[in-house]
Coordinates of C-alpha atoms and ligand atoms in Angstrom, one line a residue:
X26 CA -27.5 98.3 3.0
X27 CA -25.7 96.1 0.5
X28 CA -27.4 92.8 -0.2
X29 CA -25.9 89.9 -2.1
X30 CA -28.5 87.4 -3.3
X31 CA -27.0 84.0 -4.2
X32 CA -28.8 81.4 -6.2
X33 CA -28.0 78.9 -9.0
X34 CA -30.7 76.4 -9.9
X35 CA -34.0 76.8 -11.9
X36 CA -36.3 76.7 -8.9
X37 CA -34.2 79.2 -6.8
X38 CA -34.1 81.6 -9.8
X39 CA -37.9 81.4 -10.3
X40 CA -38.5 82.0 -6.6
X41 CA -35.9 84.7 -6.1
X42 CA -36.8 86.6 -9.2
X43 CA -39.7 88.5 -7.7
X44 CA -37.6 89.5 -4.7
X45 CA -34.4 90.6 -6.5
X46 CA -36.6 92.6 -8.9
X47 CA -38.0 94.5 -6.0
X48 CA -34.7 94.9 -4.2
X49 CA -33.2 96.4 -7.4
X50 CA -35.7 99.3 -7.1
X51 CA -35.6 99.8 -3.4
X52 CA -34.1 103.1 -2.1
X53 CA -31.4 102.6 0.5
X54 CA -30.7 99.1 -0.7
X55 CA -27.8 98.2 -3.0
X56 CA -28.7 94.9 -4.5
X57 CA -26.1 92.6 -6.1
X58 CA -26.8 89.2 -7.6
X59 CA -24.4 86.2 -7.8
X60 CA -25.5 83.1 -9.7
X61 CA -23.5 80.0 -9.0
X62 CA -24.9 78.5 -12.3
X63 CA -25.2 75.1 -10.6
X64 CA -27.7 74.8 -13.5
X65 CA -26.7 76.4 -16.7
X66 CA -29.4 76.3 -19.4
X67 CA -32.2 75.8 -17.0
X68 CA -31.1 78.8 -15.0
X69 CA -30.5 81.0 -18.1
X70 CA -34.0 80.8 -19.4
X71 CA -35.3 82.0 -16.1
X72 CA -32.8 84.9 -16.0
X73 CA -33.9 85.9 -19.5
X74 CA -37.7 85.7 -18.7
X75 CA -37.4 87.9 -15.6
X76 CA -34.7 90.2 -17.2
X77 CA -32.2 89.5 -14.4
X78 CA -28.6 90.5 -15.0
X79 CA -26.3 88.9 -12.5
X80 CA -23.3 90.9 -11.2
X81 CA -21.4 87.6 -10.8
X82 CA -21.7 84.3 -12.6
X83 CA -19.6 81.6 -11.1
X84 CA -20.4 79.2 -13.9
X85 CA -19.7 76.1 -11.8
X86 CA -21.9 73.4 -13.5
X87 CA -19.8 70.4 -14.7
X88 CA -21.4 67.3 -16.1
X89 CA -21.1 64.4 -13.7
X90 CA -19.7 66.3 -10.8
X91 CA -20.4 64.9 -7.3
X92 CA -22.1 66.7 -4.5
X93 CA -18.8 67.2 -2.8
X94 CA -17.2 68.7 -5.9
X95 CA -20.2 70.9 -6.4
X96 CA -20.2 72.1 -2.8
X97 CA -16.5 72.8 -2.8
X98 CA -16.8 74.7 -6.1
X99 CA -19.5 77.0 -4.8
X100 CA -17.6 77.7 -1.6
X101 CA -14.3 78.4 -3.2
X102 CA -15.8 80.7 -5.9
X103 CA -18.0 82.6 -3.4
X104 CA -15.1 83.3 -1.2
X105 CA -13.6 85.7 -3.7
X106 CA -17.0 87.4 -4.4
X107 CA -17.5 88.0 -0.6
X108 CA -14.0 89.4 -0.3
X109 CA -14.7 91.8 -3.2
X110 CA -18.2 92.8 -2.3
X111 CA -18.3 92.7 1.5
X112 CA -22.1 92.8 1.6
X113 CA -24.1 93.6 4.8
X114 CA -26.5 90.7 4.2
X115 CA -26.4 87.5 2.1
X116 CA -29.7 86.0 0.9
X117 CA -30.1 82.3 -0.1
X118 CA -33.2 80.4 -1.1
X119 CA -34.5 76.9 -0.4
X120 CA -32.5 73.7 0.0
X121 CA -30.0 73.1 -2.9
X122 CA -26.3 72.8 -2.7
X123 CA -26.0 76.4 -3.7
X124 CA -28.2 77.3 -0.7
X125 CA -26.2 75.4 1.8
X126 CA -22.8 76.4 0.4
X127 CA -23.9 80.0 0.2
X128 CA -25.0 80.1 3.8
X129 CA -21.8 78.4 4.9
X130 CA -19.7 80.9 3.0
X131 CA -21.6 83.8 4.7
X132 CA -20.9 82.2 8.1
X133 CA -17.2 81.9 7.4
X134 CA -17.2 85.6 6.4
X135 CA -19.2 86.4 9.6
X136 CA -22.0 87.8 7.5
X137 CA -25.6 87.6 8.4
X138 CA -27.6 85.4 6.2
X139 CA -31.3 85.5 5.3
X140 CA -33.0 82.3 4.3
X141 CA -35.9 82.6 1.9
X142 CA -38.3 79.6 2.0
X143 CA -37.1 78.6 5.5
X144 CA -38.5 75.9 7.8
X145 CA -39.6 73.2 5.4
X146 CA -39.0 69.8 6.9
X147 CA -39.9 66.1 6.4
X148 CA -37.9 64.8 9.4
X149 CA -36.4 62.2 7.1
X150 CA -32.6 62.7 6.6
X151 CA -32.6 61.1 3.1
X152 CA -36.0 62.3 1.9
X153 CA -35.6 64.5 0.0
X154 CA -31.9 63.9 -0.5
X155 CA -29.8 65.9 0.0
X156 CA -32.3 68.8 0.4
X157 CA -33.6 67.9 3.9
X158 CA -30.1 68.2 5.4
X159 CA -29.2 71.2 3.2
X160 CA -32.2 73.2 4.6
X161 CA -31.6 72.1 8.2
X162 CA -27.9 73.2 8.0
X163 CA -28.9 76.5 6.3
X164 CA -31.4 77.0 9.1
X165 CA -28.6 76.7 11.6
X166 CA -26.4 79.1 9.7
X167 CA -29.0 81.7 8.9
X168 CA -29.8 84.7 11.0
X169 CA -33.2 85.6 9.5
X170 CA -35.8 83.0 8.4
X171 CA -38.5 83.9 5.9
X172 CA -41.0 81.0 6.4
X173 CA -43.6 80.6 3.7
X174 CA -46.3 79.2 6.0
X175 CA -47.1 79.0 9.7
X176 CA -46.3 75.3 9.6
X177 CA -42.8 76.1 8.4
X178 CA -42.4 78.7 11.1
X179 CA -43.5 76.2 13.7
X180 CA -40.8 73.8 12.5
X181 CA -38.2 76.4 13.1
X182 CA -39.6 77.3 16.6
X183 CA -39.5 73.6 17.5
X184 CA -35.8 73.6 16.6
X185 CA -35.1 76.5 18.9
X186 CA -34.9 79.4 16.5
X187 CA -35.9 82.6 18.2
X188 CA -39.4 83.8 17.3
X189 CA -38.1 87.4 16.6
X190 CA -36.0 86.0 13.8
X191 CA -38.8 84.2 12.0
X192 CA -41.2 85.9 9.6
X193 CA -44.2 84.3 7.9
X194 CA -44.2 85.8 4.4
X195 CA -45.9 83.4 1.9
X196 CA -43.9 81.7 -0.8
X197 CA -42.5 83.9 -3.6
X198 CA -43.3 81.2 -6.1
X199 CA -46.9 82.4 -6.1
X200 CA -45.6 85.9 -6.9
X201 CA -43.6 84.5 -9.8
X202 CA -46.5 82.3 -11.0
X203 CA -49.1 85.1 -10.9
X204 CA -46.7 87.5 -12.7
X205 CA -46.2 84.9 -15.5
X206 CA -49.2 82.7 -16.1
X207 CA -51.3 85.4 -17.8
X208 CA -48.6 86.4 -20.3
X209 CA -49.2 85.4 -23.9
X210 CA -47.3 82.3 -24.9
X211 CA -46.7 80.2 -28.0
X212 CA -46.1 76.5 -27.4
X213 CA -44.6 76.0 -30.9
X214 CA -41.1 74.5 -31.2
X215 CA -41.0 73.0 -27.8
X216 CA -41.7 69.3 -28.7
X217 CA -45.4 69.5 -27.8
X218 CA -46.7 69.8 -31.4
X219 CA -48.3 66.3 -31.3
X220 CA -50.2 66.8 -28.0
X221 CA -53.9 66.3 -28.5
X222 CA -55.3 68.9 -26.0
X223 CA -58.8 67.5 -26.4
X224 CA -57.7 64.5 -24.4
X225 CA -56.9 64.6 -20.6
X226 CA -53.3 65.8 -20.4
X227 CA -51.2 64.6 -17.5
X228 CA -48.1 66.7 -16.7
X229 CA -45.2 64.7 -15.3
X230 CA -41.9 65.8 -13.8
X231 CA -39.6 63.5 -11.9
X232 CA -36.0 64.3 -11.0
X233 CA -35.4 63.8 -7.2
X234 CA -32.1 62.0 -6.4
X235 CA -33.8 59.6 -3.9
X236 CA -36.0 58.5 -6.8
X237 CA -33.1 57.7 -9.2
X238 CA -32.9 54.0 -10.0
X239 CA -35.6 51.6 -8.9
X240 CA -38.3 54.2 -7.8
X241 CA -38.0 56.0 -11.1
X242 CA -38.3 52.8 -13.0
X243 CA -41.4 51.9 -11.1
X244 CA -42.9 55.3 -11.6
X245 CA -42.2 55.1 -15.4
X246 CA -43.6 51.6 -15.5
X247 CA -46.9 52.9 -14.0
X248 CA -47.0 55.7 -16.6
X249 CA -46.6 53.1 -19.3
X250 CA -49.5 51.0 -17.9
X251 CA -51.7 54.0 -17.5
X252 CA -51.1 55.0 -21.2
X253 CA -52.2 51.5 -22.2
X254 CA -55.2 51.3 -20.0
X255 CA -56.5 54.9 -20.6
X256 CA -56.7 55.7 -24.3
X257 CA -58.0 59.2 -23.6
X258 CA -54.9 60.5 -21.8
X259 CA -51.8 62.2 -23.0
X260 CA -48.6 62.6 -20.9
X261 CA -46.2 65.5 -21.2
X262 CA -42.9 64.9 -19.6
X263 CA -40.3 67.7 -19.7
X264 CA -37.1 65.8 -18.7
X265 CA -34.6 67.4 -16.3
X266 CA -31.2 67.9 -17.9
X267 CA -29.4 65.6 -15.6
X268 CA -28.0 63.0 -18.1
X269 CA -28.8 60.0 -15.8
X270 CA -32.5 60.9 -15.7
X271 CA -32.7 61.3 -19.5
X272 CA -31.1 57.9 -20.0
X273 CA -33.5 56.2 -17.5
X274 CA -36.5 58.0 -19.1
X275 CA -35.5 56.9 -22.6
X276 CA -35.0 53.3 -21.5
X277 CA -38.4 53.1 -19.9
X278 CA -40.6 55.4 -21.9
X279 CA -39.4 55.6 -25.5
X280 CA -42.0 54.7 -28.1
X281 CA -45.0 54.8 -25.8
X282 CA -48.1 56.2 -27.5
X283 CA -49.4 59.6 -26.4
X284 CA -46.2 60.2 -24.3
X285 CA -44.5 63.5 -25.1
X286 CA -41.0 63.7 -23.7
X287 CA -39.4 67.0 -24.2
X288 CA -36.5 69.2 -23.0
X289 CA -37.1 71.2 -19.8
X290 CA -39.7 73.9 -20.7
X291 CA -38.9 77.6 -20.1
X292 CA -41.0 78.8 -17.2
X293 CA -43.5 80.8 -19.3
X294 CA -44.6 77.8 -21.5
X295 CA -44.4 75.6 -18.5
X296 CA -46.9 77.7 -16.7
X297 CA -49.2 77.5 -19.7
X298 CA -48.9 73.7 -19.7
X299 CA -49.7 73.6 -16.0
X300 CA -52.8 75.8 -16.6
X301 CA -54.0 73.6 -19.5
X302 CA -53.3 70.2 -18.0
X303 CA -55.8 67.9 -16.3
X304 CA -53.5 66.9 -13.4
X305 CA -49.9 67.0 -12.2
X306 CA -47.7 64.1 -11.3
X307 CA -44.5 65.2 -9.7
X308 CA -41.7 64.7 -7.2
X309 CA -40.8 68.4 -7.6
X310 CA -41.2 70.8 -4.7
X311 CA -42.3 73.9 -6.6
X312 CA -45.0 72.2 -8.5
X313 CA -46.7 71.1 -5.2
X314 CA -47.1 74.8 -4.5
X315 CA -48.0 76.1 -8.0
X316 CA -50.5 73.5 -9.2
X317 CA -53.0 74.1 -6.3
X318 CA -52.9 77.8 -7.1
X319 CA -54.1 76.9 -10.6
X320 CA -56.7 74.4 -9.4
X321 CA -54.9 71.4 -10.6
X322 CA -54.8 68.2 -8.5
X323 CA -51.3 67.1 -7.7
X324 CA -50.2 63.5 -7.1
X325 CA -46.8 63.6 -5.4
X326 CA -44.4 60.9 -6.5
X327 CA -42.8 60.6 -3.1
X328 CA -43.4 58.9 0.2
X329 CA -43.1 62.1 2.4
X330 CA -43.5 65.7 1.7
X331 CA -42.3 68.9 3.4
X332 CA -45.3 70.7 1.9
X333 CA -48.3 69.3 3.9
X334 CA -50.5 72.3 3.4
X335 CA -51.9 71.3 0.0
X336 CA -52.5 67.8 1.2
X337 CA -54.4 69.1 4.2
X338 CA -56.4 71.3 1.8
X339 CA -57.2 68.3 -0.3
X340 CA -55.6 69.4 -3.6
X341 CA -52.5 67.1 -3.3
X342 CA -52.0 63.5 -2.4
X343 CA -49.0 61.3 -1.8
X344 CA -49.0 58.7 -4.6
X345 CA -45.8 57.0 -3.4
X346 CA -43.1 55.6 -5.6
X347 CA -44.2 52.1 -6.2
X348 CA -45.6 51.0 -9.6
X349 CA -48.9 49.9 -8.0
X350 CA -49.4 52.8 -5.6
X351 CA -48.8 55.4 -8.4
X352 CA -51.1 53.5 -10.8
X353 CA -53.8 53.3 -8.2
X354 CA -53.6 57.0 -7.3
X355 CA -53.8 58.1 -10.9
X356 CA -56.4 55.7 -12.1
X357 CA -58.6 56.5 -9.1
X358 CA -58.7 60.2 -10.2
X359 CA -59.1 59.3 -13.9
X360 CA -62.1 57.1 -13.1
X361 CA -63.9 59.1 -10.5
X362 CA -65.0 62.5 -11.6
X363 CA -66.4 63.5 -8.2
X364 CA -63.0 62.7 -6.6
X365 CA -61.3 64.7 -9.3
X366 CA -63.5 67.7 -8.8
X367 CA -63.0 67.6 -5.0
X368 CA -59.2 68.0 -5.7
X369 CA -59.4 70.4 -8.6
X370 CA -60.1 73.5 -6.5
X371 CA -58.0 76.6 -6.7
X372 CA -56.5 77.3 -3.3
X373 CA -53.5 79.2 -2.2
X374 CA -52.0 77.8 0.9
X375 CA -48.6 79.0 -0.1
X376 CA -49.1 82.7 -0.7
X377 CA -51.1 85.6 -2.1
X378 CA -48.6 86.9 -4.6
X379 CA -47.1 89.5 -2.2
X380 CA -44.4 87.4 -0.5
X381 CA -41.5 89.3 -2.1
X382 CA -42.9 92.7 -0.9
X383 CA -43.2 91.4 2.6
X384 CA -39.6 90.1 2.6
X385 CA -38.3 93.3 1.1
X386 CA -40.1 95.4 3.8
X387 CA -38.8 93.2 6.6
X388 CA -35.2 93.4 5.2
X389 CA -35.5 97.2 4.9
X390 CA -36.5 97.4 8.6
X391 CA -33.6 95.2 9.8
X392 CA -31.1 96.9 12.0
X393 CA -28.0 95.8 10.2
Ligands
UD1_437 C1 -30.8 70.2 -8.2 C2 -30.9 70.4 -6.7 C3 -32.3 70.0 -6.3 C4 -33.3 70.8 -7.1 C5 -33.1 70.6 -8.6 C6 -34.0 71.5 -9.3 C7 -28.9 69.9 -5.3 C8 -28.1 68.8 -4.8 N1 -30.0 69.4 -6.1 O1 -31.0 68.9 -8.7 O2 -32.4 70.3 -4.9 O3 -34.6 70.3 -6.8 O4 -31.7 71.0 -8.9 O5 -34.0 71.2 -10.6 O6 -28.7 71.0 -5.2 N2 -27.7 69.9 -16.0 C9 -27.5 70.5 -17.3 N3 -28.1 71.7 -17.5 C10 -28.8 72.4 -16.6 C11 -29.0 71.7 -15.3 C12 -28.4 70.5 -15.1 O7 -26.8 70.0 -18.1 O8 -29.3 73.5 -16.8 C13 -27.1 68.6 -15.8 C14 -25.5 68.7 -15.5 O9 -24.9 67.6 -16.0 C15 -25.5 68.7 -14.0 C16 -26.6 67.7 -13.7 O10 -27.6 68.0 -14.6 O11 -24.3 68.3 -13.4 C17 -27.2 67.7 -12.3 O12 -27.4 69.0 -11.8 P1 -27.7 69.3 -10.3 O13 -27.8 70.7 -10.0 O14 -26.8 68.5 -9.5 O15 -29.2 68.6 -10.2 P2 -29.9 67.9 -9.1 O16 -29.1 67.6 -7.9 O17 -30.6 66.7 -9.8
UDP438 N1 -40.4 74.2 -14.2 C1 -40.1 74.8 -15.5 N2 -40.0 74.0 -16.6 C2 -40.0 72.6 -16.5 C3 -40.2 72.0 -15.2 C4 -40.4 72.8 -14.1 O1 -40.1 76.0 -15.6 O2 -39.8 71.9 -17.5 C5 -40.6 75.0 -13.1 C6 -41.8 74.8 -12.2 O3 -42.9 75.5 -12.6 C7 -41.3 75.2 -10.8 C8 -39.8 74.9 -10.8 O4 -39.5 74.8 -12.2 O5 -41.4 76.6 -10.6 C9 -39.5 73.6 -10.1 O6 -38.2 73.2 -10.4 P1 -37.7 71.8 -10.1 O7 -38.8 70.8 -10.3 O8 -36.5 71.7 -11.0 O9 -37.1 71.9 -8.6 P2 -37.8 71.7 -7.2 O10 -39.0 72.5 -7.1 O11 -38.1 70.2 -7.1 O12 -36.7 72.0 -6.3

């Protein structure tokens, strides 16, 4: 069976790394990798860490390109790869433009598609934007759905996907995290030299498109107020490479005391910062899954989430996107140790570190 795995952004690469590494060593499977390079630098550090050598690199990232341009570029470039490779199965991951365009290209070539991390839903078309619609469309196009949790599987069943095509596997992000977090790591040269680790360190990431503009300003304004009111906290903020986000972050956060803005961290040092921090503030998807596994409370900088499991387990809370709601959620945890301890429990609602093995075994057994 020839399998072509298609991915292109940082989170897809992190979450596909455990699976493509296994597929590469599976007898009876010929595994090919095509990266769209929707992200360039942020993708390349992940490929290096996991020693992944793509067979195809579409190199489509352009600064300032629109979602339409990005989608068209992925589709056009993949057309040629599919004509050349004629795989038996195409694998995509998650909910990015690469995911949607990859699954659409597979459909146009009448190829079966397997969707890893299938079934996540918020039921809000624009939250997250454009991911909610990307994953719904991918769900329609895909043949096999690898759902990380039973809740995700239920979402697919409710949409009419046949039960025999849905597999609950856990999330491969836990495989990647557990394979990485214990490796030795030096934080030198990453812009974190001035962090005082004896203080409480808050790890911040914020990049969602629906948070661009006013919500991001409000979030940053609450961070500024927290740094003034709590003299014993430090904030580490690795800023996404999207130039618009960097400009907004500089405008709102430059010069604040104990704020450490840095470039995106490679995954290994990022795991170490997650492990050492006090709590996580994020609008990212992946961090909502990783932080609970490390026993770190997560305050989600969004109004809805497709990852309700950590909230149900008590290690994550929705902090919203308003200045006051974010401030209130963070200050409550900083001031109330009992509340903090209740959240800071290590749980793994998203997987046991063996999701990739399960997906590989299921794929091996498919009758293609
Ligand atoms: C994209 C995904 C989002 C995912 C996020 C993970 C879409 C529509 N969005 O976010 O679902 O959560 O990735 O990070 O698929 N850039 C660089 N170097 C890089 C990466 C980005 O310079 O390594 C700059 C480029 O100017 C690029 C821009 O950032 O054009 C935006 O990249 P894009 O993939 O569109 O990012 P997002 O949509 O913000
Ligand atoms: N991450 C990283 N370096 C950073 C920020 C995040 O390696 O500076 C990792 C993080 O651990 C998680 C993934 O990137 O595995 C999340 O990616 P991102 O937030 O870009 O996308 P999302 O999860 O929101 O789709």
